[in-house]
mmCIF file of C-alpha atoms in Angstrom:
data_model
loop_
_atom_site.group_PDB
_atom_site.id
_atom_site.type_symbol
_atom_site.label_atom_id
_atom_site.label_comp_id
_atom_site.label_asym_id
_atom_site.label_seq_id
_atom_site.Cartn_x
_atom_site.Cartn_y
_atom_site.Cartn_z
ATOM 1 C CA UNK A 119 0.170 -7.477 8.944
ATOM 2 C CA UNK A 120 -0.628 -5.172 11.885
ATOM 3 C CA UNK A 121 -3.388 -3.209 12.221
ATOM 4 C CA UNK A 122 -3.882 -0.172 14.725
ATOM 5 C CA UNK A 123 -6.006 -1.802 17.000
ATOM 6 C CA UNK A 124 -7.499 2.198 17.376
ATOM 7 C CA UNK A 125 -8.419 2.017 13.425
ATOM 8 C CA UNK A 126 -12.160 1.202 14.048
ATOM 9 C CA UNK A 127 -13.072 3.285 16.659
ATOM 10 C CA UNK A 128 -10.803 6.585 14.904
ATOM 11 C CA UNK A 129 -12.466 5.790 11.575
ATOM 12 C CA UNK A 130 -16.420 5.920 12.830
ATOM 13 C CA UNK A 131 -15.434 8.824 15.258
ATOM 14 C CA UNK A 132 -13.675 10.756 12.187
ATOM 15 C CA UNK A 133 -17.125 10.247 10.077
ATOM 16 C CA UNK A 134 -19.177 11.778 13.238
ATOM 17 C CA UNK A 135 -17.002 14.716 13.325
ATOM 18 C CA UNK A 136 -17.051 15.554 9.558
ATOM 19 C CA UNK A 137 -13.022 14.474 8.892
ATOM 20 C CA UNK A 138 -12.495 12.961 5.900
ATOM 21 C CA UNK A 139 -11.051 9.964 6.309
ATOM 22 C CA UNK A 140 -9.335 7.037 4.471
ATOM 23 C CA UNK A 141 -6.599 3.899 5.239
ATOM 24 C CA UNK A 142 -3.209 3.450 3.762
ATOM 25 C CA UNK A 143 -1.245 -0.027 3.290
ATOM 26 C CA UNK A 144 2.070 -0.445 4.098
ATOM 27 C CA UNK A 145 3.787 -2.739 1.268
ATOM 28 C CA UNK A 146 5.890 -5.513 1.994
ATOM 29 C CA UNK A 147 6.315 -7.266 -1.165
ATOM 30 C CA UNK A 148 8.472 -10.009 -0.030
ATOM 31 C CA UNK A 149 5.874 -10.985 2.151
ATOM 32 C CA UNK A 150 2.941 -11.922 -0.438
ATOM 33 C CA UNK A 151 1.415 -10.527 -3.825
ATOM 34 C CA UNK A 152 0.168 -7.503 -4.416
ATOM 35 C CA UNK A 153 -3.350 -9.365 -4.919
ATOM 36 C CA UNK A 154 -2.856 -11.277 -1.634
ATOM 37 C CA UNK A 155 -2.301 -7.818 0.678
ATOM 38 C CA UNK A 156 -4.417 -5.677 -1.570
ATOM 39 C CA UNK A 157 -7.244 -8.357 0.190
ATOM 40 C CA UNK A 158 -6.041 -8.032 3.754
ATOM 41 C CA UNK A 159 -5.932 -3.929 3.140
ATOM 42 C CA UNK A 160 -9.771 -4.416 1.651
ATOM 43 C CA UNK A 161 -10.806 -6.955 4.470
ATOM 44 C CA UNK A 162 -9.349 -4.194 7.346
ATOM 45 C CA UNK A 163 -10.486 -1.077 6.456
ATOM 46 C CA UNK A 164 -9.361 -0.301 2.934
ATOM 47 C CA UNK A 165 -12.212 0.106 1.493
ATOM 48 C CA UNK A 166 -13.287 3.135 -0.412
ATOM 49 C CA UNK A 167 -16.705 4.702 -0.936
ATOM 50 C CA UNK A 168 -17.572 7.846 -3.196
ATOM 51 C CA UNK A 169 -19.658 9.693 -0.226
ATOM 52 C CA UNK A 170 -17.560 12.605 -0.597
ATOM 53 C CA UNK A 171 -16.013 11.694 3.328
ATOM 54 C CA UNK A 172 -13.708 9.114 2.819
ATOM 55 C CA UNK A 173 -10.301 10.014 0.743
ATOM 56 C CA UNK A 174 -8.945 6.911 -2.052
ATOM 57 C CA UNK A 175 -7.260 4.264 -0.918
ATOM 58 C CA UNK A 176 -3.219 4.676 -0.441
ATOM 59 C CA UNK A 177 -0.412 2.475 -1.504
ATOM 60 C CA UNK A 178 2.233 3.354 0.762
ATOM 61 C CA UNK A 179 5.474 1.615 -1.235
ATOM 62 C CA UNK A 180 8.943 2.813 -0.030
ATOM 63 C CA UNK A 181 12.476 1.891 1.487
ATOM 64 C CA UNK A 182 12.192 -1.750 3.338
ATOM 65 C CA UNK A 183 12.773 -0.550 6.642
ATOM 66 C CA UNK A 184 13.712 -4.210 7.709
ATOM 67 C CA UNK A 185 17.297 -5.696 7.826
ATOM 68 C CA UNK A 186 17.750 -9.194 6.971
ATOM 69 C CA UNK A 187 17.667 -10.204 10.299
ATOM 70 C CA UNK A 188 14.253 -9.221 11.593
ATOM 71 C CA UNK A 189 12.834 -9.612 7.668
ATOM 72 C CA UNK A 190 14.116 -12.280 5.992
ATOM 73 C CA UNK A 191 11.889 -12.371 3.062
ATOM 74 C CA UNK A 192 12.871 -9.015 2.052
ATOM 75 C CA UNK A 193 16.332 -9.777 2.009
ATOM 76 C CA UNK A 194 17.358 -6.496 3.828
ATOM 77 C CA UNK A 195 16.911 -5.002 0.108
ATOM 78 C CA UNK A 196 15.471 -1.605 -0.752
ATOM 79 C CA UNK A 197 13.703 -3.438 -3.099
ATOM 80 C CA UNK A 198 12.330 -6.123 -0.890
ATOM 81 C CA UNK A 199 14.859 -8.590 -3.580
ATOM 82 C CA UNK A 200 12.409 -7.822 -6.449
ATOM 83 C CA UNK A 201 13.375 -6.609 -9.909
ATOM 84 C CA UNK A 202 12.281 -3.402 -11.292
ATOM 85 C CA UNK A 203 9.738 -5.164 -13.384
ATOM 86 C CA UNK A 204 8.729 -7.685 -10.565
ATOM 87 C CA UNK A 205 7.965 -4.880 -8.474
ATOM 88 C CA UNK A 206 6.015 -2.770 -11.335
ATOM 89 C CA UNK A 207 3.692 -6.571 -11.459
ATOM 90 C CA UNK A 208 3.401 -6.532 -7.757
ATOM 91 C CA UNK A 209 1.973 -3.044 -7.468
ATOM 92 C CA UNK A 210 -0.380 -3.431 -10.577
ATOM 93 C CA UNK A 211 -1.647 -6.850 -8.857
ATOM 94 C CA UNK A 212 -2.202 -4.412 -5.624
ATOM 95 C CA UNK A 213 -3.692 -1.709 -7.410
ATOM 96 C CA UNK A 214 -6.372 -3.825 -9.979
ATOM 97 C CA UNK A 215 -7.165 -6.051 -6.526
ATOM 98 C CA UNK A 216 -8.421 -2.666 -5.015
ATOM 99 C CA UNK A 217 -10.328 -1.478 -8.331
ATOM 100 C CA UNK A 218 -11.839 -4.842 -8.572
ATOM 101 C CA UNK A 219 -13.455 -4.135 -5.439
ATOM 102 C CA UNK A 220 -14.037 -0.251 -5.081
ATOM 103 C CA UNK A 221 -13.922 0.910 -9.009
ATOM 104 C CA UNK A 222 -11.106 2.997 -7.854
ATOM 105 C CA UNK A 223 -7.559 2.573 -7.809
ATOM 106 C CA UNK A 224 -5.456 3.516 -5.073
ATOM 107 C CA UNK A 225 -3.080 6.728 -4.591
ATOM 108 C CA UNK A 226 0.528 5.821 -4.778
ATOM 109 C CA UNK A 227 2.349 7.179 -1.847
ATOM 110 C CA UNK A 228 6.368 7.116 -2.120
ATOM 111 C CA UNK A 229 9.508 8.536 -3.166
ATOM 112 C CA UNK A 230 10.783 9.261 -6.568
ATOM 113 C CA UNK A 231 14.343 7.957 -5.602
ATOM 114 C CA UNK A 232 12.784 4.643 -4.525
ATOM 115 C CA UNK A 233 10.504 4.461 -7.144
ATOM 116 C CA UNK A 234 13.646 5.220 -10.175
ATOM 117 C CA UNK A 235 15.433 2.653 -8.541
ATOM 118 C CA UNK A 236 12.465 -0.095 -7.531
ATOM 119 C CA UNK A 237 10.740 0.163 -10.470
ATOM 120 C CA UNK A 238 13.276 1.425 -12.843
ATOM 121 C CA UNK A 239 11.520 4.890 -13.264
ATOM 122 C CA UNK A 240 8.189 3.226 -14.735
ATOM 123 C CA UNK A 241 5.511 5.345 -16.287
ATOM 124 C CA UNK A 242 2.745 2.456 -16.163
ATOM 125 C CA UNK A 243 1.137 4.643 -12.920
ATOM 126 C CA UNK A 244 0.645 8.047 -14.563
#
């Protein structure tokens, strides 16, 4: 997981000069479940309050940018080497992780030619 070592410091200076702010999570779901780095998102910054200043929390799933080589678990797959409805489990493990701990779920960030292929085009989201 990396975190901007910056995130800390941007976050409380956004707050002090009124810019709403908010964290996104890069998926890698070859890495661990969608419960396991929902937590790590939570326990670095993820969080979400409903103060009107802070945006939802974002679920930024897209293209595995990783070959084989520098990312094994992911296979050098598009799809990180998870089915359509492997990955449609991983996200809703990410997503009710989040709820669980902010009543909100997070925004889906991604493309609709990943997401036809990745998921197979689900609806579950909507």
């Amino acid at each position: 997981m990396f975190k901007d070592p910056q995130f800390n410091t941007n976050y409380a200076a956004s707050r002090s000069a009124v810019v709403i702010r908010g964290a996104y999570h890069f998926a890698m779901p070859a890495h661990s479940s969608g419960a396991t780095q929902a937590k790590e998102f939570l326990a670095n910054g993820g969080g979400w309050t409903a103060d009107g200043k802070t945006m939802p929390p974002l679920l930024d799933i897209e293209w595995n940018p990783y070959n084989k080589t520098a990312y094994p678990q992911g296979k050098g797959d598009i799809c990180y080497g998870l089915s359509p409805a492997q990955m449609v489990t991983w996200i809703k493990d990410f997503g009710n992780t989040v709820k669980a701990s902010t009543g909100r779920l997070p925004m889906i960030y991604t493309a609709q030619s990943w997401w036809d292929e990745c998921t197979g085009g689900s609806e579950t989201f909507k």
